[in-house]
Coordinates of C-alpha atoms (C1' of nucleotides) in Angstrom, one line a residue:
Chain A
M1 CA 75.3 21.8 226.8
A2 CA 72.0 22.7 225.2
E3 CA 72.1 26.0 227.0
R4 CA 75.5 26.8 225.6
V5 CA 74.4 26.3 222.1
I6 CA 71.5 28.7 222.6
I7 CA 74.0 31.3 224.0
L8 CA 76.2 30.9 220.9
M9 CA 73.3 31.4 218.6
T10 CA 71.7 34.4 220.2
T11 CA 74.8 36.2 221.0
S12 CA 76.4 37.6 217.8
V13 CA 79.8 39.1 218.4
R14 CA 80.7 42.0 216.3
T15 CA 84.0 43.8 216.4
R16 CA 85.5 46.5 214.3
F17 CA 88.8 48.1 213.5
A18 CA 88.6 51.9 212.9
P19 CA 91.8 53.4 211.4
S20 CA 92.0 56.9 210.2
P21 CA 93.3 57.2 206.8
T22 CA 96.6 59.1 207.6
G23 CA 99.2 56.8 206.0
D24 CA 100.4 53.2 205.9
M25 CA 99.2 51.0 208.8
H26 CA 101.5 50.8 211.8
I27 CA 102.3 47.3 213.0
G28 CA 100.8 48.3 216.4
G29 CA 97.6 49.1 214.7
V30 CA 97.7 45.8 213.0
R31 CA 98.0 44.0 216.3
T32 CA 95.0 45.8 217.6
A33 CA 93.0 44.8 214.4
I34 CA 94.2 41.2 214.9
F35 CA 92.9 41.1 218.5
S36 CA 89.6 42.5 217.2
W37 CA 89.3 40.0 214.4
L38 CA 90.4 37.0 216.6
T39 CA 87.7 38.1 219.2
A40 CA 85.0 38.1 216.5
K41 CA 86.0 34.9 214.8
R42 CA 86.6 33.1 218.1
H43 CA 82.8 33.7 218.8
D44 CA 81.8 33.1 215.2
G45 CA 81.0 36.8 214.9
L46 CA 81.6 39.5 212.4
F47 CA 84.6 41.8 211.9
F48 CA 84.5 44.9 209.9
I49 CA 86.6 48.1 209.4
R50 CA 85.4 51.7 209.4
I51 CA 87.4 54.5 208.1
E52 CA 87.5 57.4 210.6
D53 CA 88.2 60.4 208.4
T54 CA 86.6 63.1 210.3
D55 CA 89.6 65.3 210.2
Q56 CA 90.0 66.5 206.7
D57 CA 93.4 68.1 207.5
R58 CA 95.0 64.9 208.3
R59 CA 93.7 62.7 205.4
V60 CA 96.4 61.2 203.3
P61 CA 94.9 60.4 199.9
G62 CA 95.4 56.8 198.9
S63 CA 95.6 55.5 202.6
C64 CA 92.3 54.0 202.5
R65 CA 93.2 51.7 199.7
R66 CA 96.5 50.9 201.5
I67 CA 94.4 49.9 204.6
L68 CA 92.3 47.5 202.4
E69 CA 95.6 46.2 200.8
T70 CA 96.8 45.4 204.3
F71 CA 93.9 43.2 205.2
D72 CA 94.2 41.5 201.7
W73 CA 97.8 40.7 202.4
L74 CA 97.2 39.4 205.9
G75 CA 94.5 37.2 204.5
I76 CA 91.9 38.7 206.9
E77 CA 88.4 38.6 205.4
L78 CA 86.3 41.6 206.1
D79 CA 82.6 41.4 207.0
G80 CA 82.2 45.0 206.2
G81 CA 84.2 47.9 204.9
P82 CA 84.3 50.5 202.3
D83 CA 83.0 49.4 198.8
H84 CA 84.0 50.7 195.5
A85 CA 81.4 53.3 195.2
S86 CA 81.9 54.8 198.6
L87 CA 85.6 54.8 198.1
Q88 CA 85.3 56.7 195.1
L89 CA 83.1 59.2 196.8
M90 CA 86.2 60.1 198.9
S91 CA 87.7 63.3 197.7
S92 CA 90.8 61.7 196.1
D93 CA 88.6 59.4 193.9
E94 CA 90.6 56.3 195.2
D95 CA 89.5 52.8 194.5
Y96 CA 90.9 49.5 195.4
P97 CA 90.3 46.3 193.3
G98 CA 89.9 44.2 196.4
A99 CA 87.3 46.5 198.0
L100 CA 84.0 44.9 198.9
E101 CA 81.3 45.0 196.3
D102 CA 78.7 45.8 198.9
G103 CA 80.1 47.2 202.1
S104 CA 77.2 46.1 204.2
S105 CA 76.6 42.7 202.8
R106 CA 76.5 40.9 206.2
G107 CA 73.8 43.0 207.6
I108 CA 75.9 45.7 209.2
P109 CA 74.5 49.1 208.3
G110 CA 77.0 51.3 206.2
S111 CA 78.5 53.4 205.2
F112 CA 81.9 52.4 206.5
I113 CA 83.4 55.8 205.9
Q114 CA 82.6 58.3 208.4
S115 CA 82.7 61.3 206.2
Q116 CA 79.6 59.9 204.5
R117 CA 77.7 59.4 207.8
L118 CA 77.7 63.1 208.8
P119 CA 73.7 63.3 209.1
H120 CA 73.8 60.6 211.9
Y121 CA 76.3 62.6 214.0
R122 CA 74.4 65.9 213.5
E123 CA 71.1 64.3 214.4
W124 CA 72.5 62.7 217.6
A125 CA 74.4 65.8 218.6
E126 CA 71.2 67.8 218.3
W127 CA 69.3 65.1 220.3
L128 CA 71.9 65.6 223.2
V129 CA 71.5 69.3 223.0
A130 CA 67.6 68.9 223.1
N131 CA 67.9 66.6 226.0
G132 CA 70.3 68.8 228.2
C133 CA 73.3 66.5 227.6
A134 CA 75.2 68.8 225.5
Y135 CA 75.3 72.6 224.7
R136 CA 76.5 74.9 222.0
A137 CA 79.6 77.0 222.3
N138 CA 81.3 79.3 219.9
E139 CA 84.7 80.3 221.3
T140 CA 87.3 80.6 218.5
P141 CA 90.4 78.5 218.6
E142 CA 92.4 81.6 219.4
E143 CA 90.1 82.4 222.3
L144 CA 90.5 79.0 223.6
E145 CA 94.2 79.1 223.3
H146 CA 94.4 82.3 225.5
M147 CA 92.1 80.8 228.0
R148 CA 94.3 77.7 228.2
A149 CA 97.5 79.7 228.4
D150 CA 96.1 81.7 231.3
V151 CA 95.1 78.6 233.3
I152 CA 98.4 76.9 232.6
A153 CA 100.2 80.1 233.7
R154 CA 98.4 79.8 237.0
K155 CA 99.6 76.1 237.2
E156 CA 96.1 75.0 237.4
V157 CA 94.6 72.1 235.3
W158 CA 92.9 73.1 232.0
S159 CA 89.6 71.7 231.5
F160 CA 86.7 73.3 229.6
R161 CA 83.5 73.8 231.5
E162 CA 80.2 75.2 230.3
E163 CA 80.4 78.2 232.7
M164 CA 83.7 79.3 231.2
R165 CA 81.9 80.2 227.9
L166 CA 82.6 83.7 226.6
R167 CA 79.2 84.0 225.1
T168 CA 76.0 82.1 226.1
D169 CA 73.8 83.4 223.3
V170 CA 75.1 81.1 220.6
D171 CA 73.2 81.4 217.4
S172 CA 72.6 78.0 216.1
S173 CA 72.5 79.2 212.6
Q174 CA 76.1 80.4 212.9
P175 CA 79.1 78.3 213.1
H176 CA 79.5 76.8 216.5
V177 CA 80.5 73.5 218.2
I178 CA 78.5 71.2 220.4
R179 CA 80.1 70.3 223.7
L180 CA 79.4 67.3 226.0
R181 CA 77.9 68.4 229.3
V182 CA 79.5 66.3 232.0
N183 CA 76.9 65.7 234.6
P184 CA 77.0 65.2 237.5
R185 CA 80.2 67.2 238.0
D186 CA 81.0 65.3 241.2
G187 CA 80.9 61.6 241.4
T188 CA 82.6 59.1 239.3
T189 CA 82.3 57.4 236.0
H190 CA 83.1 53.8 236.2
L191 CA 84.2 51.4 233.4
H192 CA 84.7 47.7 233.5
D193 CA 87.5 46.9 231.0
L194 CA 88.1 43.4 229.7
V195 CA 91.8 43.7 230.1
K196 CA 92.3 46.5 232.7
G197 CA 89.6 45.5 235.0
D198 CA 87.6 48.0 236.9
V199 CA 88.7 51.6 236.2
C200 CA 87.2 54.7 237.9
F201 CA 87.4 58.4 236.9
E202 CA 86.4 61.4 238.8
N203 CA 83.9 63.3 236.7
A204 CA 85.6 66.6 237.9
N205 CA 88.5 65.5 235.7
V206 CA 86.5 64.9 232.5
D207 CA 86.2 68.0 230.4
D208 CA 83.3 69.2 228.2
T209 CA 84.8 67.9 225.2
V210 CA 83.8 68.9 221.7
L211 CA 81.5 66.5 220.1
L212 CA 80.6 68.2 216.9
K213 CA 83.1 70.5 215.3
A214 CA 82.2 73.9 213.7
D215 CA 82.8 72.4 210.2
G216 CA 80.1 70.0 210.8
Y217 CA 82.3 66.9 211.4
P218 CA 82.1 65.0 214.5
T219 CA 85.0 64.4 216.8
Y220 CA 86.2 60.8 217.6
H221 CA 84.2 60.8 220.8
L222 CA 80.9 61.2 219.1
A223 CA 81.4 59.4 215.9
N224 CA 82.9 56.4 217.5
V225 CA 79.9 56.0 220.1
V226 CA 77.2 56.6 217.4
D227 CA 78.7 54.3 214.9
D228 CA 79.5 51.5 217.2
H229 CA 75.9 51.6 218.4
L230 CA 74.3 51.9 215.1
Q231 CA 76.5 49.2 213.7
G232 CA 76.1 46.8 216.6
V233 CA 79.5 46.6 217.8
T234 CA 79.6 44.3 221.0
H235 CA 83.4 44.5 221.7
V236 CA 85.3 47.8 221.4
I237 CA 89.0 46.7 221.2
R238 CA 91.4 49.6 220.8
G239 CA 94.7 50.9 221.9
D240 CA 95.6 51.7 225.5
D241 CA 95.8 55.4 224.7
W242 CA 92.1 55.6 224.5
L243 CA 91.5 54.7 228.1
S244 CA 91.8 58.2 229.4
S245 CA 89.0 59.3 227.2
A246 CA 86.8 56.3 227.8
P247 CA 84.8 58.0 230.5
K248 CA 83.4 60.4 227.9
H249 CA 82.4 57.5 225.9
V250 CA 80.7 55.8 228.9
L251 CA 78.8 59.0 229.6
L252 CA 77.6 59.3 226.1
Y253 CA 76.2 55.8 226.1
K254 CA 74.5 56.6 229.3
Y255 CA 73.0 59.8 227.9
F256 CA 71.8 58.0 224.8
G257 CA 70.4 55.2 226.9
W258 CA 72.2 52.8 224.7
E259 CA 73.6 49.4 225.8
M260 CA 77.2 49.7 226.4
P261 CA 79.7 47.4 224.4
K262 CA 82.4 45.5 226.3
F263 CA 85.7 47.5 226.2
A264 CA 89.1 46.0 225.9
H265 CA 92.0 48.6 226.0
V266 CA 95.1 46.8 224.7
P267 CA 98.5 47.8 225.9
N268 CA 101.0 49.5 223.4
V269 CA 103.8 47.9 221.5
L270 CA 107.2 49.3 222.6
G271 CA 110.5 49.4 220.9
E272 CA 113.6 47.6 222.3
D273 CA 114.4 50.6 224.4
G274 CA 111.0 50.5 226.2
R275 CA 109.8 53.5 224.2
K276 CA 106.7 53.5 222.1
L277 CA 107.5 51.5 218.8
S278 CA 108.7 54.0 216.2
K279 CA 110.7 54.2 213.0
R280 CA 114.0 54.5 214.7
H281 CA 113.6 51.0 216.1
G282 CA 113.4 49.6 212.7
A283 CA 110.3 48.6 210.5
T284 CA 107.0 49.7 211.8
G285 CA 104.7 49.7 208.6
V286 CA 103.0 46.4 207.6
F287 CA 104.3 46.8 204.1
E288 CA 107.8 46.9 205.2
F289 CA 107.4 43.6 206.8
R290 CA 105.8 42.3 203.8
D291 CA 108.8 43.7 201.6
Q292 CA 111.2 42.3 203.8
G293 CA 109.9 38.8 203.3
Y294 CA 107.7 38.0 206.2
L295 CA 104.9 35.7 205.7
P296 CA 101.4 37.1 206.7
T297 CA 100.7 34.0 208.8
A298 CA 103.9 34.6 210.8
V299 CA 103.2 38.3 211.3
I300 CA 99.7 37.4 212.6
N301 CA 101.0 34.7 214.8
F302 CA 103.8 37.0 216.1
L303 CA 101.6 39.9 216.8
A304 CA 99.0 37.8 218.4
M305 CA 101.4 36.4 220.9
L306 CA 102.7 40.0 221.7
G307 CA 100.5 40.5 224.7
W308 CA 98.6 37.4 224.5
A309 CA 99.3 33.8 225.3
P310 CA 96.9 30.7 225.4
G311 CA 97.5 30.4 229.1
E312 CA 96.3 27.5 231.4
G313 CA 99.6 25.7 230.9
D314 CA 99.4 25.6 227.1
E315 CA 102.8 26.3 225.9
Q316 CA 102.3 26.4 222.2
N317 CA 104.1 29.1 220.2
V318 CA 103.6 28.3 216.7
F319 CA 100.0 28.6 215.5
T320 CA 98.1 28.4 212.3
I321 CA 95.3 30.9 211.8
P322 CA 92.6 28.3 212.7
E323 CA 94.4 27.3 215.7
L324 CA 94.6 31.0 216.8
I325 CA 91.0 31.4 216.2
E326 CA 90.2 28.4 218.2
K327 CA 92.4 29.2 221.1
F328 CA 92.3 33.0 221.3
S329 CA 90.5 34.5 224.2
E330 CA 90.2 38.2 224.8
D331 CA 90.4 37.9 228.5
H332 CA 93.9 36.5 228.2
I333 CA 95.4 39.7 226.7
G334 CA 98.1 40.8 228.9
T335 CA 97.9 44.1 230.9
S336 CA 101.4 45.4 230.4
P337 CA 103.0 46.9 227.3
A338 CA 105.1 44.4 225.2
V339 CA 108.4 45.0 223.4
F340 CA 108.5 44.1 219.8
S341 CA 111.2 41.4 219.2
Y342 CA 112.5 41.3 215.7
T343 CA 114.6 38.3 216.4
K344 CA 111.5 36.3 217.6
L345 CA 109.7 37.4 214.6
D346 CA 112.6 36.0 212.4
W347 CA 112.4 32.7 214.1
L348 CA 108.6 32.4 213.9
N349 CA 108.9 33.3 210.2
G350 CA 111.4 30.6 209.7
M351 CA 108.9 28.2 211.4
H352 CA 106.1 29.2 209.2
I353 CA 108.2 29.0 206.1
R354 CA 109.3 25.3 207.1
R355 CA 105.6 24.4 207.5
L356 CA 104.6 25.5 204.1
P357 CA 104.3 22.9 201.3
P358 CA 107.4 23.6 198.9
A359 CA 105.2 24.4 195.9
E360 CA 103.4 27.1 198.0
L361 CA 106.7 28.4 199.4
A362 CA 108.0 28.6 195.9
Q363 CA 105.1 30.9 194.9
H364 CA 105.8 33.2 197.8
L365 CA 109.6 33.2 196.8
I366 CA 109.2 33.8 193.1
P367 CA 108.8 37.7 193.3
F368 CA 111.6 38.0 195.8
A369 CA 114.0 35.9 193.7
Q370 CA 113.2 37.9 190.6
K371 CA 113.7 41.1 192.4
A372 CA 117.1 39.9 193.5
G373 CA 118.1 39.4 189.9
I374 CA 117.4 35.7 189.4
A375 CA 115.7 35.4 186.0
L376 CA 112.9 32.8 185.8
D377 CA 112.0 33.7 182.3
T378 CA 112.2 30.1 180.8
P379 CA 110.4 26.9 181.8
E380 CA 113.8 25.4 182.2
R381 CA 114.9 28.0 184.7
M382 CA 111.7 28.0 186.5
E383 CA 111.9 24.2 186.9
R384 CA 115.4 24.6 188.4
F385 CA 114.1 27.1 190.8
L386 CA 111.3 24.9 191.9
R387 CA 113.6 22.0 192.4
A388 CA 115.9 24.3 194.4
V389 CA 113.2 25.4 196.9
P390 CA 113.2 22.3 199.1
L391 CA 117.0 22.6 199.5
I392 CA 116.6 26.0 201.1
Q393 CA 113.3 25.7 202.9
E394 CA 114.9 25.0 206.3
R395 CA 117.7 27.5 205.7
I396 CA 115.9 30.8 205.3
K397 CA 114.3 33.0 207.9
T398 CA 112.8 35.5 205.4
L399 CA 111.7 35.1 201.8
K400 CA 114.4 37.6 201.0
D401 CA 117.1 35.2 202.2
A402 CA 116.4 32.7 199.4
A403 CA 118.2 34.4 196.5
G404 CA 121.5 34.6 198.3
L405 CA 121.6 30.8 198.8
I406 CA 120.7 29.8 195.2
D407 CA 121.9 32.6 192.9
F408 CA 124.8 30.6 191.7
M409 CA 122.6 28.1 190.1
F410 CA 121.3 30.8 187.8
T411 CA 124.1 33.3 187.2
D412 CA 127.9 33.0 186.4
I413 CA 130.1 32.7 189.4
P414 CA 133.3 34.7 189.8
P415 CA 136.4 33.1 188.4
V416 CA 138.0 30.8 191.0
T417 CA 141.6 31.4 192.3
A418 CA 144.1 28.8 192.7
A419 CA 144.6 29.7 196.3
S420 CA 140.9 29.2 197.1
L421 CA 141.0 25.7 195.7
I422 CA 143.8 24.4 197.7
D423 CA 142.5 22.8 200.8
K424 CA 144.5 23.4 203.9
K425 CA 145.7 19.8 204.0
M426 CA 146.2 19.5 200.2
D427 CA 148.8 20.9 197.9
Q428 CA 148.1 22.0 194.3
A429 CA 148.8 18.7 192.8
A430 CA 146.6 16.8 195.1
S431 CA 143.7 19.3 194.5
L432 CA 144.2 19.1 190.8
K433 CA 144.0 15.3 191.0
V434 CA 140.9 15.4 193.1
L435 CA 139.1 17.8 190.7
R436 CA 140.1 15.7 187.7
E437 CA 138.9 12.5 189.1
T438 CA 135.6 14.2 190.3
R439 CA 135.1 15.6 186.8
E440 CA 135.6 12.2 185.3
L441 CA 133.3 10.5 187.8
L442 CA 130.4 13.1 187.3
A443 CA 130.9 12.9 183.5
Q444 CA 130.3 9.2 183.4
L445 CA 127.7 9.0 186.2
P446 CA 124.5 7.8 184.4
D447 CA 122.2 9.5 186.9
F448 CA 122.6 12.8 188.7
D449 CA 120.6 11.5 191.7
P450 CA 121.9 13.0 194.9
T451 CA 122.0 9.8 196.8
I452 CA 123.8 7.9 194.0
M453 CA 126.1 10.9 193.5
E454 CA 127.1 10.9 197.2
Q455 CA 127.8 7.4 197.3
A456 CA 130.1 7.6 194.3
M457 CA 131.9 10.5 195.6
R458 CA 132.5 8.9 198.9
Q459 CA 134.0 5.9 197.1
L460 CA 136.2 8.3 195.2
A461 CA 137.4 10.0 198.3
E462 CA 138.3 6.5 199.8
R463 CA 140.2 5.6 196.6
L464 CA 142.1 8.9 196.7
T465 CA 142.6 8.6 200.4
V466 CA 141.2 12.0 201.3
K467 CA 138.4 12.6 203.7
P468 CA 135.0 13.0 202.2
G469 CA 134.5 16.3 203.9
A470 CA 137.7 17.7 202.3
L471 CA 136.7 16.4 198.8
F472 CA 133.2 17.9 199.2
T473 CA 134.6 21.2 200.3
I474 CA 136.8 21.6 197.3
V475 CA 134.1 20.5 195.0
R476 CA 131.6 22.9 196.6
N477 CA 134.0 25.8 196.2
V478 CA 134.5 25.0 192.5
V479 CA 131.0 24.3 191.5
T480 CA 129.1 27.0 193.6
G481 CA 131.8 29.6 194.1
K482 CA 130.8 29.7 197.8
S483 CA 131.9 27.9 201.0
V484 CA 128.4 27.9 202.4
T485 CA 125.6 26.4 200.3
P486 CA 122.6 24.0 200.5
P487 CA 123.6 20.3 200.6
L488 CA 126.2 19.6 197.9
F489 CA 124.6 16.8 195.9
G490 CA 121.2 18.2 196.0
T491 CA 122.7 21.3 194.6
I492 CA 124.6 19.7 191.9
S493 CA 121.6 17.7 191.0
V494 CA 119.6 20.8 190.5
M495 CA 122.4 22.6 188.6
G496 CA 122.7 19.8 186.2
R497 CA 125.7 18.1 184.6
E498 CA 126.4 20.8 182.0
M499 CA 126.9 23.6 184.4
T500 CA 128.7 21.4 186.9
L501 CA 131.2 20.0 184.5
E502 CA 131.9 23.4 183.0
R503 CA 132.8 24.9 186.4
L504 CA 135.0 21.8 187.2
D505 CA 136.8 22.3 183.9
R506 CA 137.4 26.0 184.6
A507 CA 138.9 25.2 187.9
I508 CA 141.1 22.5 186.4
D509 CA 142.4 25.1 183.9
V510 CA 143.2 27.5 186.6
L511 CA 145.2 24.8 188.6
N512 CA 147.0 23.8 185.5
R513 CA 148.5 27.1 184.7
Chain B
rG1 C1' 102.2 68.8 236.8
rG2 C1' 96.7 66.5 237.2
rC3 C1' 94.3 62.1 236.0
rC4 C1' 94.7 56.9 234.4
rC5 C1' 97.4 52.4 233.3
rC6 C1' 101.5 49.0 234.0
rA7 C1' 105.6 46.1 236.9
rU8 C1' 107.9 37.6 236.6
rC9 C1' 114.6 35.5 233.1
rG10 C1' 117.8 40.4 228.1
rU11 C1' 112.7 39.7 225.3
rC12 C1' 107.6 37.4 224.7
rU13 C1' 105.2 35.1 228.5
rA14 C1' 102.7 30.7 232.2
rG15 C1' 101.4 31.5 237.0
rU16 C1' 94.7 34.0 240.0
rG17 C1' 97.3 31.9 248.3
rG18 C1' 100.2 25.9 249.2
rC19 C1' 101.4 21.8 243.0
rC20 C1' 107.0 27.4 242.5
rU21 C1' 114.0 25.0 245.2
rA22 C1' 109.0 29.8 239.5
rG23 C1' 107.4 26.5 233.8
rG24 C1' 107.7 27.3 228.2
rA25 C1' 109.5 30.2 223.8
rC26 C1' 113.2 33.6 221.4
rG27 C1' 118.0 35.0 222.0
rA28 C1' 122.9 33.4 224.4
rA29 C1' 126.5 29.3 225.7
rG30 C1' 127.8 24.1 225.3
rC31 C1' 127.3 19.2 223.4
rC32 C1' 125.1 15.6 219.8
rC33 C1' 123.9 14.9 214.6
rU34 C1' 126.7 16.4 210.1
rC35 C1' 129.8 17.4 203.3
rU36 C1' 129.5 23.5 204.6
rC37 C1' 125.2 26.3 206.5
rA38 C1' 120.8 25.4 208.5
rA39 C1' 117.2 22.3 210.7
rG40 C1' 116.5 18.9 214.7
rG41 C1' 117.8 16.8 219.6
rC42 C1' 120.0 17.4 224.6
rU43 C1' 122.2 20.6 228.4
rU44 C1' 123.4 25.3 231.0
rA45 C1' 123.3 30.4 232.5
rA46 C1' 119.2 33.8 233.2
rA47 C1' 113.5 36.7 236.5
rC48 C1' 109.0 37.4 240.7
rU49 C1' 111.4 46.3 241.2
rC50 C1' 111.7 47.7 246.5
rG51 C1' 109.5 48.3 251.5
rG52 C1' 105.6 47.4 254.7
rG53 C1' 101.3 44.6 256.0
rU54 C1' 97.2 40.3 255.7
rU55 C1' 97.9 34.9 256.4
rC56 C1' 100.0 28.9 259.2
rG57 C1' 101.7 30.1 254.2
rA58 C1' 102.4 35.3 248.9
rA59 C1' 105.1 36.0 242.4
rU60 C1' 99.9 35.6 243.6
rC61 C1' 95.8 39.8 248.2
rC62 C1' 96.1 45.1 250.6
rC63 C1' 99.0 49.8 251.4
rG64 C1' 103.2 52.8 250.2
rA65 C1' 107.6 54.0 247.4
rU66 C1' 110.3 53.6 243.0
rG67 C1' 110.3 53.0 237.9
rG68 C1' 108.0 53.0 233.1
rG69 C1' 103.9 54.2 229.8
rG70 C1' 99.5 56.8 228.2
rU71 C1' 96.5 61.1 228.3
rC72 C1' 95.3 66.2 229.1
rA73 C1' 93.1 69.6 220.8
rC74 C1' 87.1 72.1 217.0
rC75 C1' 93.6 64.8 216.1
rA76 C1' 92.2 60.1 215.9

RNA sequence: GGCCCCAUCGUCUAGUGGCCUAGGACGAAGCCCUCUCAAGGCUUAAACUCGGGUUCGAAUCCCGAUGGGGUCACCA
């Protein structure tokens, strides 16, 4: 036991999520981020984000702040990330109110934006050249394209190699790239992956990839390895699609003589047809889910279980964030790709909604209700809304569903028609009588308490010799304008006497005609 | 096409050689509860891709086939 404590204290887990600022975050990326975050937090470690903006062409201004906003919404606290100053240094002058004041406050060296770390990459690229692990090359993109086309025309496998260089006298003061020298050419490069297990690559299949581009920016391969080492990353958790370039990274760690982090390549998220999840399957951006009324805790819960399960006979499905952190284990991440199920997300969202204290749920609901046209501009209306929330809590799957269930409490309902008021088993006269008696009863009832109201109405039904259900149905139609509503008496109680009686009167008029 | 990864109910998964006539969850169907709708409870249908091995014994280990996915840029 004492031994275990020591291990926990001396092993500081550090993970990162490294998005490139090319637009809103994809839900698959969010899942990878969640796995990384959970891994760090499970071990009481640090989780940070690093913006990989080494391709100036692909940069989408504003996406950096959107990434920060994503984590804000999810409720995931970052232990490192871009701060205000470095955010503004980006070419678009962007900023985000929620950005960290000091990006490296937890002892992780910044910057957290790769375009501001260029000297590091240059330094280590030159180090590789000086140590025979990399070389300079200056073929133009057009030349490379021709070489590639020739090789492919011969149906051979394209792979750049040092001896294929068109010019060997590369002037280091002129534009050129620095390429990885794969060495030895034979033999294999081995990787132990936390989710895939042992993976082996023939060095002959690993090409001399570009490490430093002619514009002075690094490629992913270099930047990623240099940064992860400098920033003390212990677990590299990333998408499956990086697995095939992993040998390049392993080689780099070896060349540098740096300790290799643990790798975990997590499988992709697929759409319902088994293809990689994309827009035609439905929502894919985080903010789409937010705007459609999903709770961040439900999204995290759902994503975490997409490819992960507690295992060992534990059959829990609904998790709070602390439970997730406690039970998560990176070596229980599944090996095969998972299909994104919108219906299961709906169910989980409903579960999380039901577990929220009503007051908290109400706060989540307010913007959605307002957007749907429910004005909450007076204390009285807000009070009514707050009282309505418990009535719908177990009836909604998304925050968006709420408005449709309670709108009639806030807006006029369409005029009733005589036909809709006459129950199948009742004629016009009977319906009229029922409504008049109900009106009379509710007008005199001293208290609009749901239980008292229900008792009185049941007595009324008995007196009129109609079934309670039939009575309630008629009243429901009249008072709400709908055939499906939250429980009748709770609803009437929230609506209040004035609105209820007015709607009853209107219906009585219609039947009287 | 080369290389790499993957393969249990429709979906997410448990399962690491005997506890598996394969467990849970979503979804589906039915029943109960019930003022409608939900929620909740109970029940049912539903899977180890195929073929060879190894073993007394395989969903679990090995080989092969098939099928899916990823990757082959001065993109990440």
